[in-house]
Coordinates of C-alpha atoms and ligand atoms in Angstrom, one line a residue:
X125 CA 95.2 -16.1 201.9
X126 CA 93.7 -13.2 203.7
X127 CA 96.4 -10.8 204.9
X128 CA 96.1 -8.2 207.8
X129 CA 96.1 -5.4 205.2
X130 CA 93.1 -7.0 203.5
X131 CA 91.3 -6.8 206.8
X132 CA 92.2 -3.1 207.2
X133 CA 90.9 -2.4 203.6
X134 CA 87.7 -4.3 204.3
X135 CA 87.2 -2.5 207.6
X136 CA 87.6 0.9 205.9
X137 CA 85.3 -0.2 203.1
X138 CA 82.6 -1.4 205.6
X139 CA 82.6 1.9 207.4
X140 CA 82.5 3.9 204.2
X141 CA 79.7 1.9 202.5
X142 CA 77.6 1.8 205.7
X143 CA 77.8 5.6 206.0
X144 CA 77.0 6.2 202.4
X145 CA 74.1 3.7 202.5
X146 CA 72.8 5.4 205.6
X147 CA 73.0 8.8 203.9
X148 CA 71.1 7.4 200.9
X149 CA 68.6 5.8 203.3
X150 CA 68.0 9.2 204.9
X151 CA 66.9 10.5 201.5
X152 CA 64.3 7.7 201.2
X153 CA 63.2 8.2 204.8
X154 CA 62.5 11.9 204.3
X155 CA 60.3 10.9 201.3
X156 CA 58.8 7.8 202.9
X157 CA 55.2 8.7 202.0
X158 CA 56.2 7.9 198.4
X159 CA 57.6 4.4 199.2
X160 CA 55.5 1.4 198.3
X161 CA 55.6 -1.0 201.2
X162 CA 55.1 -4.7 200.9
X163 CA 54.2 -7.1 203.7
X164 CA 56.3 -10.3 203.8
X165 CA 54.5 -13.6 204.6
X166 CA 51.3 -11.8 205.3
X167 CA 52.6 -10.2 208.5
X168 CA 51.7 -6.6 209.1
X169 CA 55.0 -5.9 210.9
X170 CA 57.4 -7.7 208.5
X171 CA 57.8 -5.1 205.8
X172 CA 60.1 -4.3 202.9
X173 CA 60.3 -1.2 200.7
X174 CA 62.0 -0.1 197.6
X175 CA 64.6 1.6 199.9
X176 CA 65.6 -1.8 201.4
X177 CA 66.2 -3.3 197.9
X178 CA 68.0 -0.2 196.4
X179 CA 70.3 0.0 199.4
X180 CA 71.1 -3.7 199.4
X181 CA 71.9 -3.5 195.6
X182 CA 74.3 -0.5 196.3
X183 CA 76.0 -2.3 199.2
X184 CA 76.5 -5.6 197.4
X185 CA 77.9 -3.9 194.3
X186 CA 80.4 -1.8 196.3
X187 CA 81.6 -4.7 198.4
X188 CA 82.0 -7.2 195.6
X189 CA 83.5 -4.6 193.2
X190 CA 86.3 -4.2 195.8
X191 CA 86.6 -7.9 196.8
X192 CA 85.1 -10.0 194.0
X193 CA 86.1 -13.3 195.6
X194 CA 84.3 -12.6 198.9
X195 CA 80.9 -14.2 199.7
X196 CA 77.7 -12.2 200.4
X197 CA 74.5 -12.8 202.3
X198 CA 71.9 -10.0 202.4
X199 CA 68.4 -9.9 203.9
X200 CA 66.7 -8.9 200.6
X201 CA 68.8 -10.5 197.8
X202 CA 70.0 -13.8 199.2
X203 CA 73.5 -15.3 199.0
X204 CA 76.6 -15.6 196.8
X205 CA 79.4 -18.2 197.7
X206 CA 78.6 -18.9 201.4
X207 CA 81.8 -20.9 201.6
X208 CA 84.1 -18.0 200.9
X209 CA 86.6 -17.3 203.8
X210 CA 85.4 -13.7 203.9
X211 CA 81.6 -13.6 204.0
X212 CA 79.8 -10.2 204.1
X213 CA 76.5 -10.5 206.0
X214 CA 74.4 -7.3 205.7
X215 CA 71.1 -5.8 206.4
X216 CA 70.5 -2.7 204.2
X217 CA 67.8 -1.4 206.7
X218 CA 67.5 -2.9 210.1
X219 CA 64.3 -1.6 211.7
X220 CA 62.3 -1.4 208.5
X221 CA 59.0 -1.3 210.4
X222 CA 60.3 1.8 212.2
X223 CA 61.6 3.3 208.9
X224 CA 58.3 3.1 207.1
X225 CA 56.4 4.5 210.1
X226 CA 58.6 7.5 210.7
X227 CA 60.3 6.2 213.8
X228 CA 64.0 7.0 214.1
X229 CA 65.2 3.5 215.1
X230 CA 66.7 2.1 212.0
X231 CA 70.3 1.6 210.7
X232 CA 72.5 0.0 208.1
X233 CA 74.3 -3.1 209.3
X234 CA 77.4 -4.5 207.5
X235 CA 79.2 -7.4 209.1
X236 CA 82.0 -9.7 207.8
X237 CA 82.7 -13.2 208.9
X238 CA 86.2 -14.6 208.6
X239 CA 86.2 -18.4 208.5
X240 CA 82.7 -18.4 210.0
X241 CA 83.5 -16.0 212.9
X242 CA 82.2 -12.4 213.1
X243 CA 85.3 -10.3 212.4
X244 CA 84.3 -6.8 211.1
X245 CA 81.2 -4.7 212.0
X246 CA 79.9 -1.4 210.9
X247 CA 76.5 -0.1 212.0
X248 CA 75.5 3.4 210.7
X249 CA 72.6 5.3 212.4
X250 CA 72.1 8.5 210.4
X251 CA 69.3 9.8 212.7
X252 CA 71.7 10.1 215.5
X253 CA 75.0 10.6 213.6
X254 CA 76.5 7.5 215.1
X255 CA 78.7 5.0 213.4
X256 CA 79.4 1.9 215.6
X257 CA 82.3 0.0 214.2
X258 CA 85.0 -2.5 215.2
X259 CA 87.3 -5.3 214.2
X260 CA 88.0 -8.5 216.2
X261 CA 91.1 -8.0 218.3
X262 CA 91.3 -4.3 217.6
X263 CA 88.5 -2.8 219.7
X264 CA 85.1 -1.3 218.9
X265 CA 84.0 2.4 218.8
X266 CA 81.0 4.7 218.4
X267 CA 82.4 7.4 216.1
X268 CA 85.8 7.9 217.9
X269 CA 84.8 6.7 221.4
X270 CA 85.7 3.2 222.6
X271 CA 82.8 1.0 223.5
X272 CA 82.5 -0.7 226.9
X273 CA 79.8 -3.1 228.0
X274 CA 78.0 -2.2 231.3
X275 CA 79.6 -3.2 234.7
X276 CA 76.1 -4.0 236.2
X277 CA 75.7 -7.3 238.0
X278 CA 71.9 -7.5 238.3
X279 CA 69.1 -6.8 235.8
X280 CA 67.5 -4.3 238.1
X281 CA 70.5 -1.9 237.5
X282 CA 69.3 -0.9 234.0
X283 CA 67.3 -1.7 230.8
X284 CA 67.2 -4.9 228.8
X285 CA 66.5 -4.8 225.1
X286 CA 64.0 -7.4 223.9
X287 CA 62.2 -8.5 220.7
X288 CA 60.1 -11.3 219.3
X289 CA 58.2 -12.3 216.2
X290 CA 54.8 -14.0 215.9
X291 CA 54.4 -17.5 217.2
X292 CA 57.5 -17.5 219.4
X293 CA 56.0 -14.5 221.2
X294 CA 53.5 -16.5 223.2
X295 CA 55.7 -19.6 223.4
X296 CA 58.8 -18.1 225.0
X297 CA 58.5 -14.3 225.3
X298 CA 55.7 -13.9 227.8
X299 CA 57.2 -16.3 230.3
X300 CA 60.5 -14.6 229.9
X301 CA 59.0 -11.1 230.6
X302 CA 57.3 -12.4 233.6
X303 CA 60.6 -13.6 235.0
X304 CA 62.4 -10.4 234.1
X305 CA 59.8 -8.2 235.8
X306 CA 59.8 -10.6 238.8
X307 CA 63.5 -9.9 239.3
X308 CA 63.0 -6.1 239.2
X309 CA 64.2 -5.8 235.6
X310 CA 62.7 -3.6 232.8
X311 CA 62.6 -4.0 229.0
X312 CA 62.9 -1.8 226.0
X313 CA 62.1 -2.7 222.4
X314 CA 63.2 -0.2 219.7
X315 CA 62.6 -2.4 216.6
X316 CA 66.2 -2.7 215.4
X317 CA 68.2 -5.7 216.5
X318 CA 71.4 -4.2 215.2
X319 CA 71.0 -1.0 217.1
X320 CA 70.0 -2.8 220.4
X321 CA 73.1 -5.0 220.0
X322 CA 75.3 -1.9 219.5
X323 CA 73.7 -0.3 222.6
X324 CA 74.8 -3.4 224.6
X325 CA 78.3 -2.9 223.4
X326 CA 78.1 0.8 224.4
X327 CA 76.8 0.0 227.9
X328 CA 73.5 1.7 227.3
X329 CA 71.5 -1.5 227.6
X330 CA 72.5 -4.3 230.0
X331 CA 71.7 -6.9 227.4
X332 CA 69.4 -7.8 224.5
X333 CA 67.3 -10.9 224.0
X334 CA 65.4 -11.8 220.8
X335 CA 63.5 -15.1 220.6
X336 CA 64.6 -15.6 217.1
X337 CA 67.0 -13.3 215.2
X338 CA 68.4 -13.4 211.7
X339 CA 72.1 -13.4 211.1
X340 CA 72.1 -10.1 209.0
X341 CA 70.6 -8.3 212.0
X342 CA 73.5 -9.2 214.3
X343 CA 76.6 -10.2 212.3
X344 CA 78.1 -6.7 212.7
X345 CA 76.9 -6.2 216.2
X346 CA 78.5 -9.4 217.5
X347 CA 82.0 -8.1 216.8
X348 CA 81.2 -4.9 218.8
X349 CA 79.9 -6.8 221.8
X350 CA 82.9 -9.1 221.9
X351 CA 85.3 -6.2 221.6
X352 CA 83.4 -4.2 224.3
X353 CA 83.8 -7.1 226.8
X354 CA 80.3 -8.4 226.5
X355 CA 79.1 -12.0 226.1
X356 CA 76.9 -13.7 223.5
X357 CA 75.2 -17.1 223.0
X358 CA 76.3 -19.5 220.3
X359 CA 74.1 -17.8 217.8
X360 CA 75.6 -19.2 214.6
X361 CA 75.2 -22.9 215.6
X362 CA 73.4 -25.2 213.3
X363 CA 72.1 -23.3 210.3
X364 CA 71.8 -20.1 212.3
X365 CA 73.5 -18.2 209.4
X366 CA 70.6 -18.8 207.1
X367 CA 67.6 -19.4 209.4
X368 CA 68.5 -17.6 212.6
X369 CA 68.5 -18.7 216.2
X370 CA 67.5 -17.4 219.7
X371 CA 69.8 -14.6 220.5
X372 CA 71.3 -13.1 223.7
X373 CA 74.0 -10.5 224.1
X374 CA 74.7 -9.0 227.5
X375 CA 77.3 -7.5 229.8
X376 CA 79.3 -10.2 231.7
X377 CA 77.6 -9.4 235.1
X378 CA 74.1 -10.1 234.0
X379 CA 74.5 -12.6 231.1
X380 CA 74.0 -15.8 233.3
X381 CA 71.0 -14.2 235.1
X382 CA 69.3 -13.5 231.8
X383 CA 70.3 -16.8 230.2
X384 CA 68.6 -18.6 233.1
X385 CA 65.4 -16.6 232.6
X386 CA 65.3 -17.7 228.9
X387 CA 66.0 -21.4 229.7
X388 CA 67.5 -24.2 227.7
X389 CA 66.1 -23.1 224.3
X390 CA 68.8 -20.3 224.2
X391 CA 71.5 -22.8 223.3
X392 CA 69.4 -25.8 222.7
X393 CA 68.5 -27.7 219.6
X394 CA 67.9 -25.8 216.4
X395 CA 64.6 -24.0 216.5
X396 CA 62.1 -24.4 213.7
X397 CA 62.2 -21.4 211.4
X398 CA 59.1 -19.3 211.2
X399 CA 56.9 -19.2 208.0
Ligands
2AM336 P1 64.3 -5.9 210.1 O1 63.8 -4.5 210.5 O2 65.5 -5.9 209.3 O3 63.2 -6.7 209.5 C1 63.5 -6.4 216.0 O4 62.9 -7.2 217.0 C2 64.2 -7.2 215.0 O5 63.4 -8.2 214.3 C3 64.7 -6.3 213.8 O6 66.1 -6.4 213.8 C4 64.0 -6.8 212.6 O7 64.7 -6.7 211.4 C5 63.8 -8.2 213.0 N1 62.8 -9.0 212.2 C6 61.9 -8.5 211.3 N2 61.2 -9.6 210.8 C7 61.6 -10.7 211.3 C8 61.3 -12.1 211.2 N3 60.3 -12.5 210.4 N4 62.0 -13.0 211.9 C9 63.0 -12.6 212.7 N5 63.4 -11.3 212.9 C10 62.7 -10.3 212.2
CA337 CA1 66.1 -5.4 207.0

Protein backbone atom coordinates (compact mmCIF):
# COMPACT_ATOMS: atom_id res chain seq x y z
CA UNK A 1 0.00 0.00 0.00
CA UNK A 2 1.35 3.40 -0.95
CA UNK A 3 0.52 6.04 1.65
CA UNK A 4 0.46 9.82 1.13
CA UNK A 5 3.62 10.17 3.18
CA UNK A 6 5.37 7.81 0.82
CA UNK A 7 4.49 10.13 -2.05
CA UNK A 8 5.89 13.08 -0.08
CA UNK A 9 9.12 11.18 0.56
CA UNK A 10 9.42 10.14 -3.08
CA UNK A 11 8.77 13.71 -4.22
CA UNK A 12 11.51 15.06 -1.96
CA UNK A 13 13.84 12.30 -3.18
CA UNK A 14 13.08 12.98 -6.85
CA UNK A 15 13.91 16.68 -6.42
CA UNK A 16 17.09 16.01 -4.47
CA UNK A 17 18.43 13.33 -6.81
CA UNK A 18 17.56 15.34 -9.95
CA UNK A 19 19.43 18.35 -8.56
CA UNK A 20 22.46 16.33 -7.53
CA UNK A 21 22.58 14.46 -10.87
CA UNK A 22 22.36 17.82 -12.67
CA UNK A 23 25.22 19.15 -10.54
CA UNK A 24 27.33 16.11 -11.44
CA UNK A 25 26.25 16.48 -15.07
CA UNK A 26 27.62 20.02 -15.06
CA UNK A 27 31.02 18.60 -14.10
CA UNK A 28 31.02 16.31 -17.15
CA UNK A 29 29.66 19.11 -19.34
CA UNK A 30 32.51 21.41 -18.43
CA UNK A 31 34.97 18.61 -19.35
CA UNK A 32 33.02 17.43 -22.37
CA UNK A 33 36.03 17.38 -24.72
CA UNK A 34 37.28 14.38 -22.68
CA UNK A 35 34.04 12.38 -23.08
CA UNK A 36 33.95 9.46 -25.47
CA UNK A 37 30.74 9.72 -27.48
CA UNK A 38 29.05 6.72 -29.09
CA UNK A 39 26.46 6.91 -31.84
CA UNK A 40 23.44 4.66 -31.30
CA UNK A 41 22.02 2.73 -34.25
CA UNK A 42 24.42 4.42 -36.66
CA UNK A 43 22.63 7.76 -36.35
CA UNK A 44 24.89 10.77 -36.05
CA UNK A 45 22.37 12.62 -33.79
CA UNK A 46 21.53 9.75 -31.42
CA UNK A 47 24.43 9.83 -29.01
CA UNK A 48 25.35 8.52 -25.58
CA UNK A 49 28.37 9.29 -23.44
CA UNK A 50 29.96 8.07 -20.27
CA UNK A 51 28.16 10.92 -18.50
CA UNK A 52 24.74 9.49 -19.43
CA UNK A 53 25.67 6.06 -18.07
CA UNK A 54 27.32 7.34 -14.89
CA UNK A 55 24.38 9.60 -14.05
CA UNK A 56 21.84 6.86 -14.69
CA UNK A 57 23.78 4.51 -12.38
CA UNK A 58 23.78 7.19 -9.68
CA UNK A 59 20.05 7.95 -10.04
CA UNK A 60 19.01 4.28 -10.08
CA UNK A 61 21.12 3.48 -7.01
CA UNK A 62 19.70 6.41 -5.02
CA UNK A 63 16.05 5.73 -5.90
CA UNK A 64 16.19 2.00 -5.29
CA UNK A 65 18.22 2.35 -2.07
CA UNK A 66 15.41 4.49 -0.65
CA UNK A 67 12.54 2.44 -2.16
CA UNK A 68 13.82 -1.06 -2.97
CA UNK A 69 10.40 -2.39 -4.01
CA UNK A 70 9.82 0.29 -6.64
CA UNK A 71 10.21 -0.40 -10.36
CA UNK A 72 12.67 1.41 -12.61
CA UNK A 73 12.94 2.26 -16.30
CA UNK A 74 15.89 4.28 -17.59
CA UNK A 75 17.03 5.25 -21.08
CA UNK A 76 20.48 3.71 -20.74
CA UNK A 77 20.14 0.69 -18.44
CA UNK A 78 16.70 -0.77 -19.11
CA UNK A 79 14.05 -1.84 -16.64
CA UNK A 80 13.49 -3.52 -13.28
CA UNK A 81 10.00 -4.70 -12.24
CA UNK A 82 7.78 -2.77 -14.64
CA UNK A 83 4.70 -4.08 -12.79
CA UNK A 84 5.51 -2.30 -9.52
CA UNK A 85 2.85 0.23 -8.39
CA UNK A 86 5.51 2.94 -8.13
CA UNK A 87 7.60 2.96 -11.31
CA UNK A 88 10.42 5.47 -11.76
CA UNK A 89 10.93 6.51 -15.40
CA UNK A 90 14.09 8.53 -15.84
CA UNK A 91 16.39 10.07 -18.39
CA UNK A 92 19.82 10.90 -16.92
CA UNK A 93 20.52 13.45 -19.67
CA UNK A 94 17.73 14.57 -21.93
CA UNK A 95 19.24 16.55 -24.77
CA UNK A 96 22.43 14.51 -25.08
CA UNK A 97 23.16 15.80 -28.60
CA UNK A 98 23.12 19.34 -27.14
CA UNK A 99 25.22 18.23 -24.16
CA UNK A 100 28.06 16.79 -26.25
CA UNK A 101 28.08 19.78 -28.62
CA UNK A 102 28.24 22.46 -25.94
CA UNK A 103 24.65 23.66 -26.28
CA UNK A 104 22.94 24.49 -22.99
CA UNK A 105 19.61 22.66 -23.67
CA UNK A 106 19.90 19.55 -21.55
CA UNK A 107 18.48 18.42 -18.22
CA UNK A 108 17.94 15.50 -15.86
CA UNK A 109 14.40 14.11 -15.92
CA UNK A 110 12.97 11.97 -13.10
CA UNK A 111 9.36 10.87 -13.29
CA UNK A 112 7.34 8.40 -11.26
CA UNK A 113 4.21 6.60 -12.41
CA UNK A 114 1.72 5.47 -9.77
CA UNK A 115 -0.43 2.62 -11.10
CA UNK A 116 0.54 3.56 -14.65
CA UNK A 117 -0.28 7.28 -14.34
CA UNK A 118 2.42 10.01 -14.21
CA UNK A 119 2.38 11.18 -10.58
CA UNK A 120 5.70 12.84 -9.64
CA UNK A 121 7.99 14.90 -11.88
CA UNK A 122 11.34 16.60 -11.33
CA UNK A 123 13.32 18.16 -14.20
CA UNK A 124 16.60 19.82 -13.27
CA UNK A 125 18.29 22.30 -15.65
CA UNK A 126 21.64 23.32 -14.15
CA UNK A 127 22.51 25.73 -16.98
CA UNK A 128 19.64 28.00 -16.03
CA UNK A 129 19.32 27.10 -12.34
CA UNK A 130 15.77 25.88 -12.83
CA UNK A 131 14.12 22.93 -11.14
CA UNK A 132 10.69 22.11 -12.57
CA UNK A 133 8.75 19.88 -10.21
CA UNK A 134 5.29 18.76 -9.24
CA UNK A 135 2.98 16.09 -7.90
CA UNK A 136 -0.37 15.08 -9.33
CA UNK A 137 -3.11 16.98 -7.43
CA UNK A 138 -0.62 19.22 -5.62
CA UNK A 139 0.49 21.70 -8.29
CA UNK A 140 3.68 22.23 -10.27
CA UNK A 141 6.46 24.78 -9.89
CA UNK A 142 9.67 26.12 -11.36
CA UNK A 143 11.85 26.64 -8.31
CA UNK A 144 9.21 28.27 -6.03
CA UNK A 145 6.97 29.77 -8.73
CA UNK A 146 3.72 28.02 -9.72
CA UNK A 147 3.50 26.86 -13.35
CA UNK A 148 0.58 27.89 -15.55
CA UNK A 149 0.05 26.93 -19.20
CA UNK A 150 -0.51 29.73 -21.71
CA UNK A 151 -3.96 31.28 -22.17
CA UNK A 152 -3.44 31.63 -25.95
CA UNK A 153 -6.25 30.49 -28.22
CA UNK A 154 -4.43 30.37 -31.59
CA UNK A 155 -1.00 29.12 -32.73
CA UNK A 156 -0.11 32.54 -34.10
CA UNK A 157 0.05 33.87 -30.51
CA UNK A 158 3.37 32.22 -29.64
CA UNK A 159 5.93 29.47 -30.31
CA UNK A 160 5.36 25.76 -30.64
CA UNK A 161 8.10 23.30 -29.64
CA UNK A 162 8.66 20.54 -32.22
CA UNK A 163 10.94 17.56 -32.76
CA UNK A 164 11.38 14.45 -34.86
CA UNK A 165 13.74 11.59 -35.56
CA UNK A 166 14.75 10.09 -38.90
CA UNK A 167 12.15 8.31 -41.02
CA UNK A 168 9.15 9.90 -39.35
CA UNK A 169 10.55 13.29 -40.26
CA UNK A 170 9.59 13.12 -43.89
CA UNK A 171 6.49 11.03 -43.25
CA UNK A 172 4.71 13.29 -40.74
CA UNK A 173 6.86 16.21 -39.82
CA UNK A 174 7.12 18.20 -43.05
CA UNK A 175 3.35 18.13 -43.75
CA UNK A 176 2.78 19.23 -40.14
CA UNK A 177 5.20 22.17 -40.46
CA UNK A 178 3.52 23.24 -43.68
CA UNK A 179 0.17 23.39 -41.88
CA UNK A 180 1.62 25.18 -38.84
CA UNK A 181 3.28 27.88 -40.93
CA UNK A 182 0.15 28.15 -43.05
CA UNK A 183 -1.83 29.07 -39.93
CA UNK A 184 0.70 31.75 -38.97
CA UNK A 185 2.37 29.60 -36.29
CA UNK A 186 6.12 29.29 -35.65
CA UNK A 187 8.31 26.48 -34.34
CA UNK A 188 11.24 26.02 -31.97
CA UNK A 189 13.35 22.88 -31.50
CA UNK A 190 15.77 22.97 -28.60
CA UNK A 191 16.73 19.26 -28.57
CA UNK A 192 15.34 18.34 -25.15
CA UNK A 193 11.85 16.89 -25.01
CA UNK A 194 11.73 17.16 -21.21
CA UNK A 195 12.64 20.84 -21.24
CA UNK A 196 10.21 21.70 -24.03
CA UNK A 197 7.47 19.91 -22.05
CA UNK A 198 8.38 21.90 -18.94
CA UNK A 199 8.22 25.09 -21.02
CA UNK A 200 4.66 24.25 -22.07
CA UNK A 201 3.73 23.88 -18.39
CA UNK A 202 5.43 27.24 -17.72
CA UNK A 203 3.48 28.99 -20.51
CA UNK A 204 6.69 29.78 -22.43
CA UNK A 205 5.70 27.54 -25.35
CA UNK A 206 2.10 27.14 -26.53
CA UNK A 207 2.66 23.44 -27.02
CA UNK A 208 5.15 20.77 -28.07
CA UNK A 209 4.76 18.11 -30.76
CA UNK A 210 7.22 15.25 -31.32
CA UNK A 211 6.53 12.64 -34.02
CA UNK A 212 7.74 9.85 -31.73
CA UNK A 213 8.95 10.42 -28.19
CA UNK A 214 10.19 7.96 -25.58
CA UNK A 215 8.58 7.67 -22.15
CA UNK A 216 11.73 8.65 -20.23
CA UNK A 217 11.75 11.98 -22.08
CA UNK A 218 8.26 12.95 -20.87
CA UNK A 219 7.19 10.93 -17.80
CA UNK A 220 8.18 13.80 -15.47
CA UNK A 221 6.94 16.56 -17.74
CA UNK A 222 3.46 15.08 -18.16
CA UNK A 223 2.79 15.67 -14.45
CA UNK A 224 3.80 19.31 -14.79
CA UNK A 225 1.61 19.92 -17.85
CA UNK A 226 -1.44 18.38 -16.19
CA UNK A 227 -0.93 20.39 -13.00
CA UNK A 228 -0.38 23.61 -14.98
CA UNK A 229 -3.75 23.23 -16.71
CA UNK A 230 -2.38 21.93 -20.02
CA UNK A 231 -3.52 18.97 -22.11
CA UNK A 232 -1.71 15.93 -23.47
CA UNK A 233 -2.52 13.08 -25.86
CA UNK A 234 -2.85 9.49 -24.71
CA UNK A 235 0.90 9.01 -24.93
CA UNK A 236 1.20 5.86 -22.80
CA UNK A 237 -1.32 3.83 -24.84
CA UNK A 238 -0.26 0.46 -26.19
CA UNK A 239 3.38 -0.18 -25.36
CA UNK A 240 4.21 3.53 -25.32
CA UNK A 241 6.05 3.05 -22.04
CA UNK A 242 8.71 0.89 -23.70
CA UNK A 243 8.63 1.97 -27.34
CA UNK A 244 7.25 5.51 -27.34
CA UNK A 245 4.40 7.13 -29.27
CA UNK A 246 3.57 10.37 -31.04
CA UNK A 247 3.43 13.11 -28.43
CA UNK A 248 1.53 16.37 -28.01
CA UNK A 249 1.25 18.63 -25.00
CA UNK A 250 -0.32 22.08 -25.31
CA UNK A 251 -2.24 24.79 -23.55
CA UNK A 252 -6.00 24.14 -23.66
CA UNK A 253 -6.71 26.95 -26.15
CA UNK A 254 -4.51 25.58 -28.95
CA UNK A 255 -4.48 21.82 -28.26
CA UNK A 256 -7.30 20.95 -30.69
CA UNK A 257 -5.90 23.21 -33.39
CA UNK A 258 -2.48 21.52 -33.24
CA UNK A 259 -3.98 18.02 -32.92
CA UNK A 260 -5.89 18.64 -36.14
CA UNK A 261 -2.68 19.67 -37.92
CA UNK A 262 -1.06 16.38 -36.83
CA UNK A 263 -3.98 14.23 -37.91
CA UNK A 264 -5.21 10.79 -36.82
CA UNK A 265 -1.76 9.33 -36.13
CA UNK A 266 -1.60 11.35 -32.90
CA UNK A 267 -3.96 8.98 -31.11
CA UNK A 268 -4.17 6.30 -33.76
CA UNK A 269 -2.85 2.78 -33.87
CA UNK A 270 0.48 1.97 -32.32
CA UNK A 271 3.28 3.34 -34.47
CA UNK A 272 6.14 1.12 -35.59
CA UNK A 273 9.19 1.77 -33.42
CA UNK A 274 12.26 3.07 -35.19
CA UNK A 275 15.40 0.91 -35.65
P1 LIG B 1 17.77 12.32 -25.67
O1 LIG B 1 18.56 13.58 -25.73
O2 LIG B 1 17.62 11.79 -24.30
O3 LIG B 1 18.30 11.28 -26.63
C1 LIG B 1 14.33 15.92 -28.99
O4 LIG B 1 13.61 15.93 -30.18
C2 LIG B 1 14.11 14.66 -28.19
O5 LIG B 1 14.32 13.47 -28.96
C3 LIG B 1 15.05 14.57 -27.03
O6 LIG B 1 14.28 14.49 -25.89
C4 LIG B 1 15.91 13.33 -27.31
O7 LIG B 1 16.25 12.64 -26.13
C5 LIG B 1 14.94 12.52 -28.12
N1 LIG B 1 15.53 11.40 -28.88
C6 LIG B 1 16.82 11.14 -29.14
N2 LIG B 1 16.94 10.02 -29.88
C7 LIG B 1 15.70 9.56 -30.11
C8 LIG B 1 15.16 8.43 -30.82
N3 LIG B 1 15.93 7.55 -31.45
N4 LIG B 1 13.82 8.28 -30.84
C9 LIG B 1 13.03 9.16 -30.21
N5 LIG B 1 13.48 10.23 -29.53
C10 LIG B 1 14.79 10.44 -29.47
CA1 LIG C 1 18.95 10.66 -22.68
